[in-house]
PDB file of C-alpha atoms in Angstrom:
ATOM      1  CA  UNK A 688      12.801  15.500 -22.145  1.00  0.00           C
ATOM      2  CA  UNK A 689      15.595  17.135 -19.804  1.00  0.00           C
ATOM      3  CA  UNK A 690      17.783  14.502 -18.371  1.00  0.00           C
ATOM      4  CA  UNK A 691      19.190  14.941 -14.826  1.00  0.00           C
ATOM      5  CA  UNK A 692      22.900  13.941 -14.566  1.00  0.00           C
ATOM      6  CA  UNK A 693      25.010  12.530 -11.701  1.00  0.00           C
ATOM      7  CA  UNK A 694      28.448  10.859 -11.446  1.00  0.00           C
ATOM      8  CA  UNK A 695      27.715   6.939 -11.688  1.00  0.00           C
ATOM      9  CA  UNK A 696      29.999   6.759  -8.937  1.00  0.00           C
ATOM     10  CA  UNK A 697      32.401   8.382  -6.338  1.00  0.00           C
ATOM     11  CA  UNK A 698      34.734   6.903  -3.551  1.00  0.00           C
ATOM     12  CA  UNK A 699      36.141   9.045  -0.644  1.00  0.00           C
ATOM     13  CA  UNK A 700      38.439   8.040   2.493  1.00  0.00           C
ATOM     14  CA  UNK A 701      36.716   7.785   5.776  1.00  0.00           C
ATOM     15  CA  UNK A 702      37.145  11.187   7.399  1.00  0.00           C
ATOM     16  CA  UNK A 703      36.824  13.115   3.608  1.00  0.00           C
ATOM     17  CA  UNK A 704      35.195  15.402   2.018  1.00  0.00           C
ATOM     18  CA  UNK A 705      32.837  14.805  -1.169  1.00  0.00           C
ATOM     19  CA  UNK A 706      31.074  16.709  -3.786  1.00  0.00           C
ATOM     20  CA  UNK A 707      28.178  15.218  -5.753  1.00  0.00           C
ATOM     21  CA  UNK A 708      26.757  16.779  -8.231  1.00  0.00           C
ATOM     22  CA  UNK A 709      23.615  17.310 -10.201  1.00  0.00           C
ATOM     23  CA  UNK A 710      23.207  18.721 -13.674  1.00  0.00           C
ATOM     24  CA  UNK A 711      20.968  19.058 -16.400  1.00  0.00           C
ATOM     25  CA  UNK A 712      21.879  18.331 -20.279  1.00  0.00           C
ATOM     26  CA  UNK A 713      20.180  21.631 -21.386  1.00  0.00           C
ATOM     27  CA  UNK A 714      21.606  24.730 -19.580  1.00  0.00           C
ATOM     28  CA  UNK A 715      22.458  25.028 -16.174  1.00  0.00           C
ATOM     29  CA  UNK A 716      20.582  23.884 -12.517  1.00  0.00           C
ATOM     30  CA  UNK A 717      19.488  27.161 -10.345  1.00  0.00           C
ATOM     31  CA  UNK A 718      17.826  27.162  -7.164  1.00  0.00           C
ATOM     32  CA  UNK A 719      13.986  27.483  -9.190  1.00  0.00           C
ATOM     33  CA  UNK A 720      14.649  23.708  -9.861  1.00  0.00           C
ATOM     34  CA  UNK A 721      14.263  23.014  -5.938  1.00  0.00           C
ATOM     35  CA  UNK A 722      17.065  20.188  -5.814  1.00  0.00           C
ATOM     36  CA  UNK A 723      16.286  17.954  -3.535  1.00  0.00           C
ATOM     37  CA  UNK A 724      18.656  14.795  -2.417  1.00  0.00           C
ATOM     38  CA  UNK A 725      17.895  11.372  -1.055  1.00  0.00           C
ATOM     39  CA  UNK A 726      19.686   8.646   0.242  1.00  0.00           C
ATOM     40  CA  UNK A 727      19.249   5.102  -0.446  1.00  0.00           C
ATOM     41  CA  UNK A 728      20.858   1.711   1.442  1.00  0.00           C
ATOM     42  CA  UNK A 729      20.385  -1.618  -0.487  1.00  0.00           C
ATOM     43  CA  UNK A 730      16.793  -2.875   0.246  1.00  0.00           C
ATOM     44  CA  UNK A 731      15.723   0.394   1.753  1.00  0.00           C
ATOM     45  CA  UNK A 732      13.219   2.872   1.076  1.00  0.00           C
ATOM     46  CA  UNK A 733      15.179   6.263   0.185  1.00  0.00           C
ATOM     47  CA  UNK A 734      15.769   9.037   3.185  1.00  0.00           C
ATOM     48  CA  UNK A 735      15.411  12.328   1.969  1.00  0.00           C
ATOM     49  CA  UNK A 736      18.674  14.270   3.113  1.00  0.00           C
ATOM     50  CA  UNK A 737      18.221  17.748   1.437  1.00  0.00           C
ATOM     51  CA  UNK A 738      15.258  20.135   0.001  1.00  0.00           C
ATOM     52  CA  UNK A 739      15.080  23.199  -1.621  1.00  0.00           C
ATOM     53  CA  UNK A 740      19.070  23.007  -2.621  1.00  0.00           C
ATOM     54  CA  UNK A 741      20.642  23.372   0.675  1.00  0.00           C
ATOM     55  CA  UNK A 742      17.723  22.739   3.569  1.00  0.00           C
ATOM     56  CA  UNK A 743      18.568  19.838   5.910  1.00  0.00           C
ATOM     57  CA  UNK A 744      15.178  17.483   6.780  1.00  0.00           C
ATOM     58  CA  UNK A 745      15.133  16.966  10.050  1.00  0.00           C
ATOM     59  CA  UNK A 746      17.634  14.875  11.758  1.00  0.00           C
ATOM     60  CA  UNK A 747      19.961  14.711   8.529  1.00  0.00           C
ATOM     61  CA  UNK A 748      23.601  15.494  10.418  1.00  0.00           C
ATOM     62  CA  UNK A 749      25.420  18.830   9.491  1.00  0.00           C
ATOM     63  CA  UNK A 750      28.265  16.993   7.954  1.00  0.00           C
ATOM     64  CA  UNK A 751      25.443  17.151   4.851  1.00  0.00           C
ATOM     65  CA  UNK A 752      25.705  20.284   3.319  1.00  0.00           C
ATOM     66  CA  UNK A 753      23.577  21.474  -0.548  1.00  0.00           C
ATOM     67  CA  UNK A 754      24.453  24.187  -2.450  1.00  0.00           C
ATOM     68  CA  UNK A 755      24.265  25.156  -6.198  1.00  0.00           C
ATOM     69  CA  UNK A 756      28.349  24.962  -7.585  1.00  0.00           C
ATOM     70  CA  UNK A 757      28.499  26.437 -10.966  1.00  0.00           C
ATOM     71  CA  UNK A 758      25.657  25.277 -12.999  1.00  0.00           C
ATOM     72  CA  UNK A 759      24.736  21.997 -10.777  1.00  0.00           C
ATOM     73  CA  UNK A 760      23.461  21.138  -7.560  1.00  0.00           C
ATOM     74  CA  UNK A 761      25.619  20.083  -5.265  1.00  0.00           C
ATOM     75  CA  UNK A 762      25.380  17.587  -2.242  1.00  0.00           C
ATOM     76  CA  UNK A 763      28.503  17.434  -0.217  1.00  0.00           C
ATOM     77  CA  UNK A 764      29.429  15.037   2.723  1.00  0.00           C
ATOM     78  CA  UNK A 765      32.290  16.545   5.129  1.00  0.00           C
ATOM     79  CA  UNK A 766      33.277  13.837   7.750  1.00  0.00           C
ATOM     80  CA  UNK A 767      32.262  11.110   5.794  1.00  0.00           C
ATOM     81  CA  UNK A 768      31.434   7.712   8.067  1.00  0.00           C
ATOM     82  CA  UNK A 769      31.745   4.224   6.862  1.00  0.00           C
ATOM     83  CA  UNK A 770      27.353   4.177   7.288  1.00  0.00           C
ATOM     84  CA  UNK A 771      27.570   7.166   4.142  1.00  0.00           C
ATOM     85  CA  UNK A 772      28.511   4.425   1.875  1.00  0.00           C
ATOM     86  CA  UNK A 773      25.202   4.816   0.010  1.00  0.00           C
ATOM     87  CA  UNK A 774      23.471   5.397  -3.136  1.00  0.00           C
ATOM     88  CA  UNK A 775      22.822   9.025  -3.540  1.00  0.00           C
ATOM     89  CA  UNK A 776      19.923  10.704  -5.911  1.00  0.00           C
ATOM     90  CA  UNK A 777      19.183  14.323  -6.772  1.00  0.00           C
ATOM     91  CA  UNK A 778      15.488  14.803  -8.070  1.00  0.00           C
ATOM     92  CA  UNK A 779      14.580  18.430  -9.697  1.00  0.00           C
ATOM     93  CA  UNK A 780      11.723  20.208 -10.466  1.00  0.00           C
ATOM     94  CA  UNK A 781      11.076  21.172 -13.785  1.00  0.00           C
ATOM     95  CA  UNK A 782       8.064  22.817 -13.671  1.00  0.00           C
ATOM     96  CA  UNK A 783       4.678  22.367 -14.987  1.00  0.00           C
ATOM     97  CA  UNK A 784       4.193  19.749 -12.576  1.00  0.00           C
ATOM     98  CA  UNK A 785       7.333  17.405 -13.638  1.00  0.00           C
ATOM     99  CA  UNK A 786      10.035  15.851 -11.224  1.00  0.00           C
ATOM    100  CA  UNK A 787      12.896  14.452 -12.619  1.00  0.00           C
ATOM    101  CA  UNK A 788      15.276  12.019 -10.841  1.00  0.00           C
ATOM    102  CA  UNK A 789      18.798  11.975 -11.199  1.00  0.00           C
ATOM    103  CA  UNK A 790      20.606   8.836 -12.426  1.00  0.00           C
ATOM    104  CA  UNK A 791      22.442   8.052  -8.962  1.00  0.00           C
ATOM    105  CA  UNK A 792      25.781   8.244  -7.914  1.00  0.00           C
ATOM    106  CA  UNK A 793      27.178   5.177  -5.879  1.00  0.00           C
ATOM    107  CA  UNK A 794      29.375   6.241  -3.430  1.00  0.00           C
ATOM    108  CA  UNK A 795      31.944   3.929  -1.380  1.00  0.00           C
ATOM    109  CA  UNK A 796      33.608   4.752   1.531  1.00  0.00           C
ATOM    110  CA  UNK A 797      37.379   2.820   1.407  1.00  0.00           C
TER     111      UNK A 797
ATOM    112  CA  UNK B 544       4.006   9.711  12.990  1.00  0.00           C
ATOM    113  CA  UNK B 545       3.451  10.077   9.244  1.00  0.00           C
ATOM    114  CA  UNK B 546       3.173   6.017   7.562  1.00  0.00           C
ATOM    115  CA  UNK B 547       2.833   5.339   4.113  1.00  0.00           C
ATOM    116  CA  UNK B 548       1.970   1.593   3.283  1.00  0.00           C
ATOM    117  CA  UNK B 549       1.823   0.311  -0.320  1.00  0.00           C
ATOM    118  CA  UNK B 550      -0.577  -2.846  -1.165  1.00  0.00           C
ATOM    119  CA  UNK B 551      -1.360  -4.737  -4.555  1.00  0.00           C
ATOM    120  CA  UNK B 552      -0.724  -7.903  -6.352  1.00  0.00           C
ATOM    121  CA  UNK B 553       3.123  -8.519  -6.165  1.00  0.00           C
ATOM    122  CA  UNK B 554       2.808 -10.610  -9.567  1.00  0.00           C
ATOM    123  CA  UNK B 555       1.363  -8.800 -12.623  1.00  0.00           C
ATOM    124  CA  UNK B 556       0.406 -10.661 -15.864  1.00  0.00           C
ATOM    125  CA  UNK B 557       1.699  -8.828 -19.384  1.00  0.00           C
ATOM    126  CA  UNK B 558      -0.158  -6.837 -21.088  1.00  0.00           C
ATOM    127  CA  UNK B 559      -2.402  -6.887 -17.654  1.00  0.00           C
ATOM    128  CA  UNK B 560      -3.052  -3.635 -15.292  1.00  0.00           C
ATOM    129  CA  UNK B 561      -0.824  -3.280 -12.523  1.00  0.00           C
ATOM    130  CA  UNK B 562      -2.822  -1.374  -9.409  1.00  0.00           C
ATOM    131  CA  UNK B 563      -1.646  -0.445  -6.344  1.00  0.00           C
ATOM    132  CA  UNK B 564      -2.482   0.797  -3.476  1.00  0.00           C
ATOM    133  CA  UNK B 565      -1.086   3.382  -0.858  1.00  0.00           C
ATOM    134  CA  UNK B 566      -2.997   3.691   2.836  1.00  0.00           C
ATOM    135  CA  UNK B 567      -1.548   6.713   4.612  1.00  0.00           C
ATOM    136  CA  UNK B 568      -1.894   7.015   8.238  1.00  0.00           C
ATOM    137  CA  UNK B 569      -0.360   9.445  11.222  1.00  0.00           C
ATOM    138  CA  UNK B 570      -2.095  11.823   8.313  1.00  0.00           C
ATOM    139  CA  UNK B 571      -4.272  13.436   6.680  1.00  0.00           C
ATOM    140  CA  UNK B 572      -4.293  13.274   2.434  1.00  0.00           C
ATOM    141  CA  UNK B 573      -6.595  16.208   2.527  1.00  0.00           C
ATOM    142  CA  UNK B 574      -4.370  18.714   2.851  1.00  0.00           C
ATOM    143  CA  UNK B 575      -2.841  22.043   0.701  1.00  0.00           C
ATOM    144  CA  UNK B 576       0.558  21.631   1.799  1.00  0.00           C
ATOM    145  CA  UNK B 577       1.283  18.480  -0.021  1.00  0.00           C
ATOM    146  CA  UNK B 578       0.789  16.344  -3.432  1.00  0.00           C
ATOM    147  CA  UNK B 579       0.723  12.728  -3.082  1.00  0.00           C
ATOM    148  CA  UNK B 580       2.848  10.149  -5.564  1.00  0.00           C
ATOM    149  CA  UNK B 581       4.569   7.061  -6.609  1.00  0.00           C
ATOM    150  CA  UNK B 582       7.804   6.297  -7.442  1.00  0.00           C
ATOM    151  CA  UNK B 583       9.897   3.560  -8.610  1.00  0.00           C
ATOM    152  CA  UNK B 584      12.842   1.950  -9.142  1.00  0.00           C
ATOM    153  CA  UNK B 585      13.576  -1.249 -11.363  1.00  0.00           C
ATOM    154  CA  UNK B 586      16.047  -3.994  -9.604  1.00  0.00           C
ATOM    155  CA  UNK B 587      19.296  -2.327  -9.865  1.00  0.00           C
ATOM    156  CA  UNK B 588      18.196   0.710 -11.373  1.00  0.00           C
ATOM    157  CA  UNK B 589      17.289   4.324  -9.884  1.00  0.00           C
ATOM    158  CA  UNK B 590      14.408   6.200  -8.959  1.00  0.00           C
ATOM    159  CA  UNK B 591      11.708   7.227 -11.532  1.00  0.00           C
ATOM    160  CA  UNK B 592       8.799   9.328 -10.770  1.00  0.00           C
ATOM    161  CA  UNK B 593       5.849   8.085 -12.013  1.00  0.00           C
ATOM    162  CA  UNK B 594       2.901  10.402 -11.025  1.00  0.00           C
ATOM    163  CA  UNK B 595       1.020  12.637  -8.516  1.00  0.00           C
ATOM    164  CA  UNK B 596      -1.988  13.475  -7.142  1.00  0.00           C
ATOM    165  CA  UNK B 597      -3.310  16.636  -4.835  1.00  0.00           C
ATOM    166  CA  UNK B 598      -6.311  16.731  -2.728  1.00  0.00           C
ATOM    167  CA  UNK B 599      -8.144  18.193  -5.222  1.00  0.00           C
ATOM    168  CA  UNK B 600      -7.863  15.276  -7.691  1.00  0.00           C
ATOM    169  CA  UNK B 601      -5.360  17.324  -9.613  1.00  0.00           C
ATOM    170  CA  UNK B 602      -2.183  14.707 -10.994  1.00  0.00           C
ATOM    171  CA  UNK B 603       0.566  15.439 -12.702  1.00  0.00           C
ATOM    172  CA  UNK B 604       2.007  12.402 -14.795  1.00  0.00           C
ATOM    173  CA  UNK B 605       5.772  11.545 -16.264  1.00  0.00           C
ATOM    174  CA  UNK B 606       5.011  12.068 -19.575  1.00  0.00           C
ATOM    175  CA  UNK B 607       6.939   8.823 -20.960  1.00  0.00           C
ATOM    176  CA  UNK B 608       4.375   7.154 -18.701  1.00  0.00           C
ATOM    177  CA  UNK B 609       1.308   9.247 -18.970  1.00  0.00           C
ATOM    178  CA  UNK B 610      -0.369   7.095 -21.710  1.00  0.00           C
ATOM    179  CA  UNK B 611      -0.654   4.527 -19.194  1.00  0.00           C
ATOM    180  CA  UNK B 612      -0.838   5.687 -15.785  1.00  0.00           C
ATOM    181  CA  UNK B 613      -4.132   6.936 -13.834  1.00  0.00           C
ATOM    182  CA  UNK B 614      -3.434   8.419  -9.911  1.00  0.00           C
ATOM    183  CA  UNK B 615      -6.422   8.416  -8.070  1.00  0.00           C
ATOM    184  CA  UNK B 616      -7.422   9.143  -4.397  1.00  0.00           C
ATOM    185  CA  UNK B 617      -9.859   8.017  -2.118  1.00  0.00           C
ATOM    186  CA  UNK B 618     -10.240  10.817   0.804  1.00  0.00           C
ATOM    187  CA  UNK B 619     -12.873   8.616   2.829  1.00  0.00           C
ATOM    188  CA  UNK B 620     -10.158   6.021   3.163  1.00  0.00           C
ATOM    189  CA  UNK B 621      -7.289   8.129   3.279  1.00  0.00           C
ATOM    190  CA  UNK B 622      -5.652   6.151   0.294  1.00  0.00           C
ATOM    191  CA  UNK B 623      -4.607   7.089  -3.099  1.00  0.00           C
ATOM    192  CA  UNK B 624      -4.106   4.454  -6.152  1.00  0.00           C
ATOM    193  CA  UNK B 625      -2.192   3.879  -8.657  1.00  0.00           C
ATOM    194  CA  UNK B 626      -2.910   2.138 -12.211  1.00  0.00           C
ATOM    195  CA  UNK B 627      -0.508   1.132 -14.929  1.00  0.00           C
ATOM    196  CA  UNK B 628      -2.297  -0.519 -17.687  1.00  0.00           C
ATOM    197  CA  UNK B 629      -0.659  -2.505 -20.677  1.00  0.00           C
ATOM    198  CA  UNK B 630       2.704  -3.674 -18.175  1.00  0.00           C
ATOM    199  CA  UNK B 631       5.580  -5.242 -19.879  1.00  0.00           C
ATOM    200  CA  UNK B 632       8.688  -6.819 -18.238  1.00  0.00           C
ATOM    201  CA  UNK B 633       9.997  -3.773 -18.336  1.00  0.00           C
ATOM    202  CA  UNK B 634       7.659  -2.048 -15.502  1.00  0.00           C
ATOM    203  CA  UNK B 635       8.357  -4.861 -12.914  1.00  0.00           C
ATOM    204  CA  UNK B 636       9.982  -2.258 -10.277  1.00  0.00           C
ATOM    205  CA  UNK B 637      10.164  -1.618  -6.503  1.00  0.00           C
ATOM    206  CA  UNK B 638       6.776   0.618  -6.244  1.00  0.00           C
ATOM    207  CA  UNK B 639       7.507   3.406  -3.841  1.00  0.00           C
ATOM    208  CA  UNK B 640       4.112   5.845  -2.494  1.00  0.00           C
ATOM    209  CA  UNK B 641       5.376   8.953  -1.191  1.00  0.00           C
ATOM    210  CA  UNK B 642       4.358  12.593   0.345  1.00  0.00           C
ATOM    211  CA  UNK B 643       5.172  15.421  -1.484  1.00  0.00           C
ATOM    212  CA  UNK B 644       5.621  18.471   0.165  1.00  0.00           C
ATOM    213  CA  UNK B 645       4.602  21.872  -1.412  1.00  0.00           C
ATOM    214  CA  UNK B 646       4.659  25.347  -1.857  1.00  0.00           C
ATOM    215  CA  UNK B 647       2.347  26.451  -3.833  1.00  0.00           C
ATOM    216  CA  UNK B 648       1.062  30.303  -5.092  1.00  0.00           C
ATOM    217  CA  UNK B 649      -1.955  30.368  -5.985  1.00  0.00           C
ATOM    218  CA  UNK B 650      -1.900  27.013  -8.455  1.00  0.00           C
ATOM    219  CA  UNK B 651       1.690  27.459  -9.757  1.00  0.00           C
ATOM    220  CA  UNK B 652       3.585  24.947  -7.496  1.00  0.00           C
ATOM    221  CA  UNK B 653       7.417  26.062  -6.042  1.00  0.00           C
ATOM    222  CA  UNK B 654       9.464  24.256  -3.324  1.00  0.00           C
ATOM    223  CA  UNK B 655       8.997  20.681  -4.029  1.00  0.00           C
ATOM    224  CA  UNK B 656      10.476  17.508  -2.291  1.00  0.00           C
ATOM    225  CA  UNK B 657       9.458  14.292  -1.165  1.00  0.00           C
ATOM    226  CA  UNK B 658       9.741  13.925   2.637  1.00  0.00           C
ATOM    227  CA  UNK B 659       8.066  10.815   3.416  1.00  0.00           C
ATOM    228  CA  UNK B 660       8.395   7.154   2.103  1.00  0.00           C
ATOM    229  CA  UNK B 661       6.513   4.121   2.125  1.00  0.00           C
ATOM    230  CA  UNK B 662       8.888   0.877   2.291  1.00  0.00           C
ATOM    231  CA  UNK B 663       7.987   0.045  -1.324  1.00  0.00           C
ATOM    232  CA  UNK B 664       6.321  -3.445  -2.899  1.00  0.00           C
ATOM    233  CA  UNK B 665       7.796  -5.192  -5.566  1.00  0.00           C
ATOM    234  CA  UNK B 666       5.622  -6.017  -8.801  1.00  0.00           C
ATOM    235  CA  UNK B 667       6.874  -8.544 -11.158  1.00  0.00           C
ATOM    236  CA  UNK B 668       5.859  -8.632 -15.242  1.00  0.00           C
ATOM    237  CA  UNK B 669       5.500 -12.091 -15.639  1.00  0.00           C
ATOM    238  CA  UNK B 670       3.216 -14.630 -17.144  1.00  0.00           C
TER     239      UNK B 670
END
């Protein structure tokens, strides 16, 4: 089975800009995988940030951008506020009726 | 407003069936725009999806869980269920329902994201 791959972790300075990303181990992520992103605070459901690589869901600020960077999906914080400090998952579609989640990536704002 | 509310025992024998239960309201589960699923996510772990269900009755499973899961939904109550039979210490989880919103041609299924969460329930394996 395809595994979905994110950094374990990522720290940016209030005020910065960061890049997650989202690959898969067997070839490369496109925009027919639908990447979708979601937010999650300790002891919270997750918020769903981004859909369909680089649509915002209502109410998500601007300063959350997708995109597809080389062969991975890419979620990307400009601005970044002390309340982005967050876990952060990609989930992609494989088709046939399969989602996969990403592993995570914890990101700290410091 | 779209709510999602999960329900079921929050302790689960081993070896037992865990079965939950998700009551959407603010909504309709009868709909063509939208699969219905669970999620979850053991303590200090990330997300996993587990299944899905459409309006139809049509589910999609995980495949490393598919041997023991069964989605089902109950359009007169506006609820969908799931069932995880067999549970071992390692299923005790955060147990997230969830809407799943679609495009779909004709029965091959494109644009896919989950846009609305439930708060989640925590089961526990444990005799």
């Amino acid at each position: 089975q395809t595994v979905v791959t994110q950094e374990p972790s990522f720290s940016v300075s209030p005020g910065g800009t960061v890049t997650l990303t989202c690959g898969v181990t067997s070839g490369s992520v496109s925009t027919y995988y639908y990447p979708s992103w979601y937010q999650q605070t300790p002891g919270q459901a997750p918020r769903t940030l981004i859909y369909s690589t680089n649509t915002r869901s209502s109410g998500v600020p601007d300063r959350f951008s997708g995109s597809i960077l080389g062969n991975k999906a890419a979620l990307t914080i400009t601005g970044a506020q002390a309340d982005d400090e967050s876990d952060y998952y990609c989930m992609l579609y494989m088709g046939s009726g399969i989602w996969v989640f990403g592993g995570g990536t914890k990101l700290t704002v410091l | 407003q779209l709510q999602l509310q999960e329900s079921g025992p929050g302790l689960v024998k081993p070896s037992e069936t865990l079965s939950l239960t998700c009551t959407v309201s603010g909504g309709s589960i009868v709909s063509s725009i939208y699969y219905w699923g669970w999620i979850r996510q053991p303590p200090g772990k990330g997300l996993e999806w587990i299944g899905s269900i459409y309006y139809s009755g049509s589910t999609y499973y995980n495949p490393s869980l598919k041997s023991r899961v069964t989605i089902s939904g109950d359009t007169s109550k506006n609820q969908f269920s799931l069932k995880l039979s067999s549970v071992t210490a390692a299923d005790t989880a955060v147990y997230y329902c969830a809407r799943l919103s679609i495009t779909i041609f004709g029965v091959v299924i494109h644009e896919s994201w989950f846009d609305s969460w439930g708060q989640g329930t925590l089961v526990t394996v444990s005799s």
